[in-house]
PDB file of C-alpha atoms in Angstrom:
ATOM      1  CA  UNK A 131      59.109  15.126 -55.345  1.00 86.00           C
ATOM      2  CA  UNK A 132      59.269  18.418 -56.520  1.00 88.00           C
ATOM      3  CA  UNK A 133      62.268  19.187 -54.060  1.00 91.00           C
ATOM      4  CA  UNK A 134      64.084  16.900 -55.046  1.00 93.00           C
ATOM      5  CA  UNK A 135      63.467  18.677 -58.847  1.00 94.00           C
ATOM      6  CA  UNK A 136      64.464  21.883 -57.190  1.00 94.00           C
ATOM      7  CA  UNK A 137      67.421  21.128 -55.464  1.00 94.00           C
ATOM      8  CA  UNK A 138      68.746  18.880 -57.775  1.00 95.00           C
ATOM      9  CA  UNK A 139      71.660  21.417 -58.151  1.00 95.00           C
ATOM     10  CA  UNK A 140      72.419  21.338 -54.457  1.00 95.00           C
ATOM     11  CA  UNK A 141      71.650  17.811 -53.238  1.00 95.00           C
ATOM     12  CA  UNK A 142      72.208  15.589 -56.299  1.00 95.00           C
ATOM     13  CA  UNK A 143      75.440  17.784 -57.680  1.00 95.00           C
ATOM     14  CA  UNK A 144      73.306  18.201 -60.709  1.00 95.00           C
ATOM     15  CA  UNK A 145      73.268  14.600 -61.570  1.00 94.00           C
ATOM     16  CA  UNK A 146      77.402  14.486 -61.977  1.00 94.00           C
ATOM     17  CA  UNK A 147      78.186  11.115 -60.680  1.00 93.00           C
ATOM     18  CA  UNK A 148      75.006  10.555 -59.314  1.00 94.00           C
ATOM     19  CA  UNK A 149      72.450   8.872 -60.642  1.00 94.00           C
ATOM     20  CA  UNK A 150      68.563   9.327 -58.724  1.00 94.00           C
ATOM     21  CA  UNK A 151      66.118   6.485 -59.174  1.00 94.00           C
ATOM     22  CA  UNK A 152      62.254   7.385 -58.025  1.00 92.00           C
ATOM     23  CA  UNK A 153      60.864   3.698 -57.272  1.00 91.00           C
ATOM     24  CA  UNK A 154      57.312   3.845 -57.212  1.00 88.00           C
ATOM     25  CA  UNK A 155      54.417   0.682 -57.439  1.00 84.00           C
ATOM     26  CA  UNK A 156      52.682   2.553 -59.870  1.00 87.00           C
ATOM     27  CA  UNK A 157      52.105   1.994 -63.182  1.00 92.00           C
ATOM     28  CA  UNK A 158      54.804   3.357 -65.393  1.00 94.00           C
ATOM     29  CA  UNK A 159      52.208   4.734 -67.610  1.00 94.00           C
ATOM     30  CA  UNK A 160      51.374   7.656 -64.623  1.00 93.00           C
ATOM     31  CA  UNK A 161      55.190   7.985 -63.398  1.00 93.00           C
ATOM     32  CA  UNK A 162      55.119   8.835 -67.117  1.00 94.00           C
ATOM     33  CA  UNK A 163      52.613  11.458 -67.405  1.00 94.00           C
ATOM     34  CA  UNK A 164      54.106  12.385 -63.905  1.00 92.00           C
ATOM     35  CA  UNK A 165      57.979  12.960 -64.660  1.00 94.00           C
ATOM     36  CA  UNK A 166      56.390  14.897 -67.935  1.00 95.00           C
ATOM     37  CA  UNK A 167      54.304  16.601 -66.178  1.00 95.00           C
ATOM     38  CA  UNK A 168      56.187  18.131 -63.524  1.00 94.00           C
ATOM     39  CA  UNK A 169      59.369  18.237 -65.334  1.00 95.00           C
ATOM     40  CA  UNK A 170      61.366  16.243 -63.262  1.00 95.00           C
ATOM     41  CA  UNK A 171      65.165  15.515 -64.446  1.00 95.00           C
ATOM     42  CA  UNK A 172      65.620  12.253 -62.911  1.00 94.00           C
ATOM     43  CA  UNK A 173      65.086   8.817 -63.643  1.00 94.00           C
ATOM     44  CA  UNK A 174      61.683   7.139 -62.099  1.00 93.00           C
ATOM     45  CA  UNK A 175      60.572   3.551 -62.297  1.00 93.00           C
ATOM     46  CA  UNK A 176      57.881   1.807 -61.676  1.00 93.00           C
ATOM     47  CA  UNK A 177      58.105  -1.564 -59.024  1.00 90.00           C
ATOM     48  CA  UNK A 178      54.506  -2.693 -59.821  1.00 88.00           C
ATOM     49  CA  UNK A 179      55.028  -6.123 -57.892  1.00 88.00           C
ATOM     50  CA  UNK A 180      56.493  -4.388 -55.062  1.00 85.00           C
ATOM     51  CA  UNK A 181      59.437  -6.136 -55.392  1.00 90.00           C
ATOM     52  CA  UNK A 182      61.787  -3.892 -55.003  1.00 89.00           C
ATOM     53  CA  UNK A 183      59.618  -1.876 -52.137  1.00 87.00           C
ATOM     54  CA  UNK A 184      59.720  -5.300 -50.288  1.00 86.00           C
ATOM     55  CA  UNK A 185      63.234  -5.810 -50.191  1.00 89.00           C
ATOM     56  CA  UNK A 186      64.127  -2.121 -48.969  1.00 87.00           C
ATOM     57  CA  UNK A 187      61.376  -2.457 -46.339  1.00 84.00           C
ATOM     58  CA  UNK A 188      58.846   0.231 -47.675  1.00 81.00           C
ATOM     59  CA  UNK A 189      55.474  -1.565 -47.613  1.00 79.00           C
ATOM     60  CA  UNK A 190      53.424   0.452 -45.212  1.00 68.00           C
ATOM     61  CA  UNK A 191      50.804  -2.295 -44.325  1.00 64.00           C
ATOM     62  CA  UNK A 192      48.789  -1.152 -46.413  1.00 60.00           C
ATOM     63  CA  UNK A 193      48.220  -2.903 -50.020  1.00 57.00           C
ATOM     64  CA  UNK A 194      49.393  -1.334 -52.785  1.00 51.00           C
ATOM     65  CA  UNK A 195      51.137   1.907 -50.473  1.00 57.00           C
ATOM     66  CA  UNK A 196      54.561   2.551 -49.776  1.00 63.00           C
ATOM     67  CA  UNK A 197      56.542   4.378 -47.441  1.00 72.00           C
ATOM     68  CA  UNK A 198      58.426   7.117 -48.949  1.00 82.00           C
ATOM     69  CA  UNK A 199      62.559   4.938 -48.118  1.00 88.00           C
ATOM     70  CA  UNK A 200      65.335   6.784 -49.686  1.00 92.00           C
ATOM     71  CA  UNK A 201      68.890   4.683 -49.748  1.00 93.00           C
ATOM     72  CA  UNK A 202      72.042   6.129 -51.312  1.00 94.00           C
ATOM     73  CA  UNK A 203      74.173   3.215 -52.420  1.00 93.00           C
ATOM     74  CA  UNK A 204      78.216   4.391 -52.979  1.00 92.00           C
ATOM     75  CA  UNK A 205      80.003   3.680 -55.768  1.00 91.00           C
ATOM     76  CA  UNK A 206      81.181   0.492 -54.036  1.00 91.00           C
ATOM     77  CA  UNK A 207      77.479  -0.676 -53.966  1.00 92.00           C
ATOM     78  CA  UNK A 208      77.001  -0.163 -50.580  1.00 93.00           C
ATOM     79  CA  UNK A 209      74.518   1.315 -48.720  1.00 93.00           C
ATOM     80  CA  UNK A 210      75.963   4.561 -47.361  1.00 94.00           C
ATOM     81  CA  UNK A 211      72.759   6.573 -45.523  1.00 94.00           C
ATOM     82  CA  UNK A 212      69.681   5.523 -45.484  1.00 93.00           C
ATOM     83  CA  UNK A 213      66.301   7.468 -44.244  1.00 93.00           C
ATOM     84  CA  UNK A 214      63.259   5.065 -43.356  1.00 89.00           C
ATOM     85  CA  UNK A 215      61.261   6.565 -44.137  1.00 86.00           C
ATOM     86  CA  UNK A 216      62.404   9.988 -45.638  1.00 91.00           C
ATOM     87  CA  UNK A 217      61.473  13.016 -43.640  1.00 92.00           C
ATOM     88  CA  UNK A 218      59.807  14.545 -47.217  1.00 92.00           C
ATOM     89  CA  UNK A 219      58.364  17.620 -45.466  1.00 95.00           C
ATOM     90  CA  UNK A 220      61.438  18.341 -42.683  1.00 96.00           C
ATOM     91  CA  UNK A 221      63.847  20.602 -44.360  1.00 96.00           C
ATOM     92  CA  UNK A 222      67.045  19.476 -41.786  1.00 97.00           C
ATOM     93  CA  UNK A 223      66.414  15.776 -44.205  1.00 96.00           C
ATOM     94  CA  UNK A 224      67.280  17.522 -47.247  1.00 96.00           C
ATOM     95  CA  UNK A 225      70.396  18.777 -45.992  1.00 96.00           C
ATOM     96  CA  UNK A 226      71.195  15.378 -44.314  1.00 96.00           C
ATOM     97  CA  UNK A 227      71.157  13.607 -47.578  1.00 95.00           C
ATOM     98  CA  UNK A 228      73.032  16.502 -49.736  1.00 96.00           C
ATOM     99  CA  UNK A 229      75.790  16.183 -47.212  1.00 96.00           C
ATOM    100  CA  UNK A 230      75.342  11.807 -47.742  1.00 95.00           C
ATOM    101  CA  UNK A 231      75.373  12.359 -51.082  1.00 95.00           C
ATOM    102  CA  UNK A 232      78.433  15.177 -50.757  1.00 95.00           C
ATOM    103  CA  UNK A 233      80.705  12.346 -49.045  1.00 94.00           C
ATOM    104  CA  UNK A 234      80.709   9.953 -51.510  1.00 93.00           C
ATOM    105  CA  UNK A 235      81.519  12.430 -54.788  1.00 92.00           C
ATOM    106  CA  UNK A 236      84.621  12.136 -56.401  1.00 90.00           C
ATOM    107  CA  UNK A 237      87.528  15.090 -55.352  1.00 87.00           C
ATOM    108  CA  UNK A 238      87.308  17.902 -57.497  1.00 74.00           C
TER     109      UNK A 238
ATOM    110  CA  UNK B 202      87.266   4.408 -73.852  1.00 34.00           C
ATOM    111  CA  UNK B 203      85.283   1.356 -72.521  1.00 36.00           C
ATOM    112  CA  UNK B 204      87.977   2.027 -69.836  1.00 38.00           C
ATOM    113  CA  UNK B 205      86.683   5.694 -69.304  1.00 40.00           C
ATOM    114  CA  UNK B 206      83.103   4.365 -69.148  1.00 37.00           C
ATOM    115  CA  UNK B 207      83.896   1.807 -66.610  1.00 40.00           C
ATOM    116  CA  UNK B 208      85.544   4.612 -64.193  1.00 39.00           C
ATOM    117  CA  UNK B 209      82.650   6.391 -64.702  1.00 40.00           C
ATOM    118  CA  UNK B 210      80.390   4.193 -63.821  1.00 42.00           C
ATOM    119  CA  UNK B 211      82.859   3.068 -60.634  1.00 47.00           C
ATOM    120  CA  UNK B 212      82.439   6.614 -59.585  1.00 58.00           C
ATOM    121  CA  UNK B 213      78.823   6.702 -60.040  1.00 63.00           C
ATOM    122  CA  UNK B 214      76.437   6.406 -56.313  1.00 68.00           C
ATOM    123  CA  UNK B 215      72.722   6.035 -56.846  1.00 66.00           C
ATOM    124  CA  UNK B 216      69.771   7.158 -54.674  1.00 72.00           C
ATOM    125  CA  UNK B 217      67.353   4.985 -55.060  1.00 72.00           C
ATOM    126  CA  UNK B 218      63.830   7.060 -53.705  1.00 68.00           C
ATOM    127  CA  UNK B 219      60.880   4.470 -53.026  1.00 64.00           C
ATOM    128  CA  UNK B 220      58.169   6.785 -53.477  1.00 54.00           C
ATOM    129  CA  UNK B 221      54.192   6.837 -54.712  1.00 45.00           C
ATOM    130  CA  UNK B 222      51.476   8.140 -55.968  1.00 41.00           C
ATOM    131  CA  UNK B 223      49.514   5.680 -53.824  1.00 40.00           C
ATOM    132  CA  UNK B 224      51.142   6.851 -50.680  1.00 39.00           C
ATOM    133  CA  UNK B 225      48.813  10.145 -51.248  1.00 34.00           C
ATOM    134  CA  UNK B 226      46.005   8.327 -51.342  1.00 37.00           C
ATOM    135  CA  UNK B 227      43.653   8.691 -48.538  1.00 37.00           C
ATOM    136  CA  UNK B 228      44.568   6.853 -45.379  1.00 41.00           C
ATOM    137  CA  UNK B 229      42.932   5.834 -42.132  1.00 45.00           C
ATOM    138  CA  UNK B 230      42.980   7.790 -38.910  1.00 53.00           C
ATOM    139  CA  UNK B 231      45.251   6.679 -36.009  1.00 58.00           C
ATOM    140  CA  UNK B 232      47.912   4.878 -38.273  1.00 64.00           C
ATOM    141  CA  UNK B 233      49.968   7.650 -38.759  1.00 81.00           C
ATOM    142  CA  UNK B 234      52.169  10.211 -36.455  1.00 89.00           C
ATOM    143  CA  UNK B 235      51.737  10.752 -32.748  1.00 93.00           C
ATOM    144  CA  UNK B 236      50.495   7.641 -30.521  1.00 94.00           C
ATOM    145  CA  UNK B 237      47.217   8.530 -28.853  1.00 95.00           C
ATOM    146  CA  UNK B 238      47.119   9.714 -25.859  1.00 96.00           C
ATOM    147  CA  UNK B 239      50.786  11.438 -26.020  1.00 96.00           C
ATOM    148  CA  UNK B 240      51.297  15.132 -25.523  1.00 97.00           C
ATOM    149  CA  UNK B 241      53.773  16.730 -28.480  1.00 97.00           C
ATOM    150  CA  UNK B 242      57.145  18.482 -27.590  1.00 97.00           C
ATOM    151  CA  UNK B 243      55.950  22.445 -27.272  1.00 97.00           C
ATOM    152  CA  UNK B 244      58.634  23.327 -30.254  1.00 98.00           C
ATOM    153  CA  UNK B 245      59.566  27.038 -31.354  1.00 98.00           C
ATOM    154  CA  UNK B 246      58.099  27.710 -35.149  1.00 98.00           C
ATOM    155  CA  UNK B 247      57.684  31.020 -36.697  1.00 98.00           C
ATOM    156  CA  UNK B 248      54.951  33.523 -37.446  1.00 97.00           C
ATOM    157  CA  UNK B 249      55.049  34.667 -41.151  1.00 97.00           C
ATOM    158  CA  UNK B 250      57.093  37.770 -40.198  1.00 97.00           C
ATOM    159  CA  UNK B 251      59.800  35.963 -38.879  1.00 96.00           C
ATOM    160  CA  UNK B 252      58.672  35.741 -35.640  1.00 98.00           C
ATOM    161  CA  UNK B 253      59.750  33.635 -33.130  1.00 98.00           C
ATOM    162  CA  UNK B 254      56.187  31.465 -32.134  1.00 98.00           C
ATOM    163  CA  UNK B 255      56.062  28.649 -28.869  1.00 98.00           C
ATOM    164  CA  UNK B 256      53.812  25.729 -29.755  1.00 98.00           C
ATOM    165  CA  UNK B 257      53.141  25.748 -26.126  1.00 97.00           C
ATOM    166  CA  UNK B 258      50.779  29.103 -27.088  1.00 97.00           C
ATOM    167  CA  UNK B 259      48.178  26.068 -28.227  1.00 97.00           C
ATOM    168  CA  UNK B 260      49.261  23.098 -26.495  1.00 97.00           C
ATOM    169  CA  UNK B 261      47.249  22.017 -23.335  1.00 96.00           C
ATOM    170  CA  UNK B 262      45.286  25.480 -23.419  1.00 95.00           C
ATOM    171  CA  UNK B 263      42.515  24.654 -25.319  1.00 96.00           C
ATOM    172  CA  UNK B 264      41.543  21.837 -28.179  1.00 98.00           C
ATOM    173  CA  UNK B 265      43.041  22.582 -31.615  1.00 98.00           C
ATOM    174  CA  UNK B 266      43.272  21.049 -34.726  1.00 98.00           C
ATOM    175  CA  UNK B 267      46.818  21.306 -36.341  1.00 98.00           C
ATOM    176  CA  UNK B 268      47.655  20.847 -39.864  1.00 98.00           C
ATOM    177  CA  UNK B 269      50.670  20.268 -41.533  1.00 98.00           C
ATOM    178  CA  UNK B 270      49.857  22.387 -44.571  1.00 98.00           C
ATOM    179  CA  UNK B 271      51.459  23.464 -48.176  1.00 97.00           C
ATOM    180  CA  UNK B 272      50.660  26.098 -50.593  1.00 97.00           C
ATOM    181  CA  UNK B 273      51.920  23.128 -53.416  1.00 94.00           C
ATOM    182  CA  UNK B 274      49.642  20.539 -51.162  1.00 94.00           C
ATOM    183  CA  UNK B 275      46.205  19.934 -53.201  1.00 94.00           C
ATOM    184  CA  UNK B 276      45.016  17.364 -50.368  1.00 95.00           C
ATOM    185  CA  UNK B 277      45.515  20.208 -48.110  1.00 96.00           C
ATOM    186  CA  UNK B 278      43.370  22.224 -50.514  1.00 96.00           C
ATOM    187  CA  UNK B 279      40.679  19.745 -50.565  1.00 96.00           C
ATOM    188  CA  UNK B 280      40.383  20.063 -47.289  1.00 97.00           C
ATOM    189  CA  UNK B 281      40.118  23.757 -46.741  1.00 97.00           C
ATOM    190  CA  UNK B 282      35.978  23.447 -46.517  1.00 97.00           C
ATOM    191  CA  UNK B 283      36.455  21.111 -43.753  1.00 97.00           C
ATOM    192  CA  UNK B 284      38.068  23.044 -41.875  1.00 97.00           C
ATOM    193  CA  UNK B 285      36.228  25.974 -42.686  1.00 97.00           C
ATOM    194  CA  UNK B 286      33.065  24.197 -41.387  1.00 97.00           C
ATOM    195  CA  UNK B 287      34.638  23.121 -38.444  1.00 97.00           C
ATOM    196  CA  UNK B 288      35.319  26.901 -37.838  1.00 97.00           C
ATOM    197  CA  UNK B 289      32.164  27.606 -38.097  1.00 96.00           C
ATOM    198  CA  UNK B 290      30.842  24.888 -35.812  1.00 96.00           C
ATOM    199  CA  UNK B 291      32.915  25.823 -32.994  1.00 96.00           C
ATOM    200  CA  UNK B 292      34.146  28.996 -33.211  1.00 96.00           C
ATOM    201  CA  UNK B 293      36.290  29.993 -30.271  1.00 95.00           C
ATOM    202  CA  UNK B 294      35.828  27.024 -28.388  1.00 96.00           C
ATOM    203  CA  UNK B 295      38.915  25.361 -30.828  1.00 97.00           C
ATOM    204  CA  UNK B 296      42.135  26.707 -32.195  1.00 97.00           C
ATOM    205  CA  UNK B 297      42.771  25.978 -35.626  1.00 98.00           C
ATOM    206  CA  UNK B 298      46.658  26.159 -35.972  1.00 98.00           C
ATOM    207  CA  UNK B 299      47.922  25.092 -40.185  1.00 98.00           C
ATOM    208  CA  UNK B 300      52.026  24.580 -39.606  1.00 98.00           C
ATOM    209  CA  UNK B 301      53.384  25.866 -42.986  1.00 98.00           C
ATOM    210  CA  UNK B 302      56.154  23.091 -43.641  1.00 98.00           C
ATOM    211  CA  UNK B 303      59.779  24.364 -44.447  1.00 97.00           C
ATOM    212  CA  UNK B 304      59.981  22.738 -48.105  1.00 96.00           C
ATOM    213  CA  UNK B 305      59.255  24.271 -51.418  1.00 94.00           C
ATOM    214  CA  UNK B 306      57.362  27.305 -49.780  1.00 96.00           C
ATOM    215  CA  UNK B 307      58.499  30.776 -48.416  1.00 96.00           C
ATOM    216  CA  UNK B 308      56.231  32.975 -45.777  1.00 97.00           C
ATOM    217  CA  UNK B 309      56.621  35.579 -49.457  1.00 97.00           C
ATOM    218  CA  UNK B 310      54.870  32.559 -51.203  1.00 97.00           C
ATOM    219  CA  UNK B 311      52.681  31.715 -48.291  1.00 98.00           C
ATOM    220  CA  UNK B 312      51.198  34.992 -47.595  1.00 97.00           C
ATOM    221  CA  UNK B 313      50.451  35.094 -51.925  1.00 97.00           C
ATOM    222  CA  UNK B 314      48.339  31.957 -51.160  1.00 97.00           C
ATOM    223  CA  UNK B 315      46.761  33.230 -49.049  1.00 97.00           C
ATOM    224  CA  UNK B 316      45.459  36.444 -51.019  1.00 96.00           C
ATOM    225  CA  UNK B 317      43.128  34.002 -52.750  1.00 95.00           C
ATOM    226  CA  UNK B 318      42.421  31.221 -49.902  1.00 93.00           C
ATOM    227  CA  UNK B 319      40.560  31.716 -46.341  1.00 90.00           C
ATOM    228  CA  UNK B 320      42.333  29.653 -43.834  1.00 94.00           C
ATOM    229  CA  UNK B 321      40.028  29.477 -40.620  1.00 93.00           C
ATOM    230  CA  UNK B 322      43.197  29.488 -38.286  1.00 95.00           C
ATOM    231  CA  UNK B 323      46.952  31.092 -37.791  1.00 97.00           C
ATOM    232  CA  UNK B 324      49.515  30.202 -40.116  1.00 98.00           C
ATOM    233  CA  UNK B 325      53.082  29.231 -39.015  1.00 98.00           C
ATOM    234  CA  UNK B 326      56.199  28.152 -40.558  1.00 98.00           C
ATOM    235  CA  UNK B 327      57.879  25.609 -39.736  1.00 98.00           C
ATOM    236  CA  UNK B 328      61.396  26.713 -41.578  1.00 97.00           C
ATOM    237  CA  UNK B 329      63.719  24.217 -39.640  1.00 97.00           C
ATOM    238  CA  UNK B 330      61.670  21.475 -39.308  1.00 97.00           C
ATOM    239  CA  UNK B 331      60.852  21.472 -35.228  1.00 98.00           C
ATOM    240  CA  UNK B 332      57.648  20.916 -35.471  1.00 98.00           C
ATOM    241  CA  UNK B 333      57.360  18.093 -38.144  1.00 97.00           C
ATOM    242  CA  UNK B 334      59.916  16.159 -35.879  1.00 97.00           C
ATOM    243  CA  UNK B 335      58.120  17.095 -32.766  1.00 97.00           C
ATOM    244  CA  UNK B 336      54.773  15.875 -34.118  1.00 97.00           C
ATOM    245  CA  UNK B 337      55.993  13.313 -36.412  1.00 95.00           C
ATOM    246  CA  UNK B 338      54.462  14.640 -39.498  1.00 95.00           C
ATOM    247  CA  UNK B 339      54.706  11.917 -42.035  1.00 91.00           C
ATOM    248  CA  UNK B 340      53.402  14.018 -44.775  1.00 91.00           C
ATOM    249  CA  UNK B 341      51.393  16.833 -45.387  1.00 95.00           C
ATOM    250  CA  UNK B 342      47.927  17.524 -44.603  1.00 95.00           C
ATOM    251  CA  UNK B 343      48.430  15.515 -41.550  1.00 95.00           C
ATOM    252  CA  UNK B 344      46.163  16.441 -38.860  1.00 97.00           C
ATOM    253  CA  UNK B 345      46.588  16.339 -34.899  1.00 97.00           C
ATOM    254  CA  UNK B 346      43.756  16.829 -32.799  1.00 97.00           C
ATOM    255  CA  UNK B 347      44.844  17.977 -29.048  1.00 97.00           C
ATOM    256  CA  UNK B 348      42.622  18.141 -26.035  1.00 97.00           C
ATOM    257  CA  UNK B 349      42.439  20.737 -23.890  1.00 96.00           C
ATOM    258  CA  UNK B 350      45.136  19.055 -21.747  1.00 97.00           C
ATOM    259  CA  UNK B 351      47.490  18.534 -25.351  1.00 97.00           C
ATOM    260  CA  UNK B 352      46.693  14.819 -25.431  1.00 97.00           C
ATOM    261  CA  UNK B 353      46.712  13.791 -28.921  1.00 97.00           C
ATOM    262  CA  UNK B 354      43.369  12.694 -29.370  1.00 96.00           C
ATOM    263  CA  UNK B 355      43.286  12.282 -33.185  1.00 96.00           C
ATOM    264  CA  UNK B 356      45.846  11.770 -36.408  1.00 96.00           C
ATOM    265  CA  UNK B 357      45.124  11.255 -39.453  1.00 94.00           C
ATOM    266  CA  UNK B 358      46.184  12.408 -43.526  1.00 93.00           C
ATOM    267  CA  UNK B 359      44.556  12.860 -46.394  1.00 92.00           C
ATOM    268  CA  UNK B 360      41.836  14.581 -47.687  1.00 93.00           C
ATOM    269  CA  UNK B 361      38.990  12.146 -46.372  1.00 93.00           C
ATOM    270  CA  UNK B 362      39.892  13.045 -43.054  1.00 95.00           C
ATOM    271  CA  UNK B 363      36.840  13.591 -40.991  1.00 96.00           C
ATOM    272  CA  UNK B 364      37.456  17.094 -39.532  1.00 97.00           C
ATOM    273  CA  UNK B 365      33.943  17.261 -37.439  1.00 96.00           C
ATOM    274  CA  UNK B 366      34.924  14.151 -35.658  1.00 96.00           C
ATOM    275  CA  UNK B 367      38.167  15.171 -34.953  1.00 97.00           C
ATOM    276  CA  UNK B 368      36.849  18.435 -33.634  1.00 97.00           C
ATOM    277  CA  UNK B 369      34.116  16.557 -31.295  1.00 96.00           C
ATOM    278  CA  UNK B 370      36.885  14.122 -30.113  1.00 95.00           C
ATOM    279  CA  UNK B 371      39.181  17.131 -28.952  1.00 97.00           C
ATOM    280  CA  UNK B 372      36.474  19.193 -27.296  1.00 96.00           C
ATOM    281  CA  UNK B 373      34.468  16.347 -25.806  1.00 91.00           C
ATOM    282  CA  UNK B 374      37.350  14.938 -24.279  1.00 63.00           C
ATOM    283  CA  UNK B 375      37.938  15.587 -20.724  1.00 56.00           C
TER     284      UNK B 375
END
């Protein structure tokens, strides 16, 4: 997570017409103390019925763990890259998903 | 300007990240990574000086542990005695190989961990990623156990890992 804090700049265009979303089945109480914590700049949620984690395919098999899915949905509200699961400790994934996330922002 | 917010908002993509705290929670062995049994791609990494490094230098030579390792990593921490122990148990007989991962860390930072931590084996980076790809490293403190052949005899993550079994498996195993 704390990548995605530190090149917020680089992959998110510093959060100009992009918005990040951290979905997590914990309890929003410790995403909370997390986000705080660790300063992070972007939004986090908490799915604590797995819900959401269901219907993008990140339960692991294991209760109460997800897989670590990242989806960038366009402006039309489609899904426009999608890593399942995220390569969190590759650096080539990074760049993947700045260059996603680089397609779909508005021209200067 | 309800007009303006609305083109705004058209404009807008989100990236919705399914993360967790849970997914750091200590799993089992042999549900993670490389399929037992399989032998891992011998990828190029680098030594902390830049280095060019062949994983073939530890693959199918002798058992090793490897470790998918972070100085921001506090499982990895955690498990530091383990290996340690393990070190001590079998001295030369196993490599112990910790694969610095390419995110958040610099060999600069690396080597200032390591001022204040004892690693019982080499330390490599892993700036482009080769390696995690090459041994499907889900996450860090993921640990492969090779044989002395390089057959993957062991994965697991976490910091309840047990190191001493992993060890036996890869030097027992003929």
């Amino acid at each position: 997570m704390h990548a995605y804090r530190d090149q917020y700049a680089q992959i998110f265009n510093n959060g100009q017409h992009v918005v990040l979303i951290a979905i997590s089945a914990d309890p929003i109480g410790e995403l909370q103390a997390w986000a705080r914590d660790d300063h992070f700049q972007f939004l986090m949620a908490s799915d604590s019925d797995v819900a959401v984690g269901r219907a993008y395919g990140a339960l692991a098999g294991r209760p109460g763990v997800t897989n670590r899915n990242l989806f960038v949905v366009g402006p039309d509200g489609r899904i426009a890259f999608r890593a399942v699961p995220f390569r969190e400790i590759d650096p080539t994934a990074y760049e993947e998903l700045g260059e996603a996330v680089k397609q779909l922002l508005p021209p200067n | 300007m309800q007009n303006g917010v609305r083109m705004r908002r058209r404009r807008t993509m989100f990236v919705a990240l399914l993360a967790s705290l849970a997914w750091y929670a200590p799993a089992a062995a042999q549900d993670v990574g490389l399929e037992l049994g399989s032998v891992p791609d011998a990828v190029q990494v680098e030594d902390l000086e830049g280095n060019v490094i062949s994983m073939s230098e530890y693959i199918g030579k002798k058992p090793v542990l490897i470790q998918f390792w972070a100085t921001w990593c506090p499982l990895c921490e955690a498990l530091e005695p383990k290996f340690r122990a393990v070190k001590r148990q079998y001295g030369d007989t196993l490599d112990i190989v910790i694969v610095a991962v390419g995110v958040n860390q610099t060999p600069r930072s690396i080597r200032r961990y390591l001022e204040r931590h004892e690693l019982p084996g080499r330390v490599l980076f892993d700036s482009r990623g080769r390696a995690t790809r090459a041994f499907r490293a889900p996450t860090t403190s993921y640990v492969v156990a090779l044989d002395r052949a390089g057959r993957v005899v062991y994965t697991g993550v976490g910091s309840d890992q047990n190191l001493a079994a992993a060890a036996a498996q890869a030097v027992g195993s003929r």
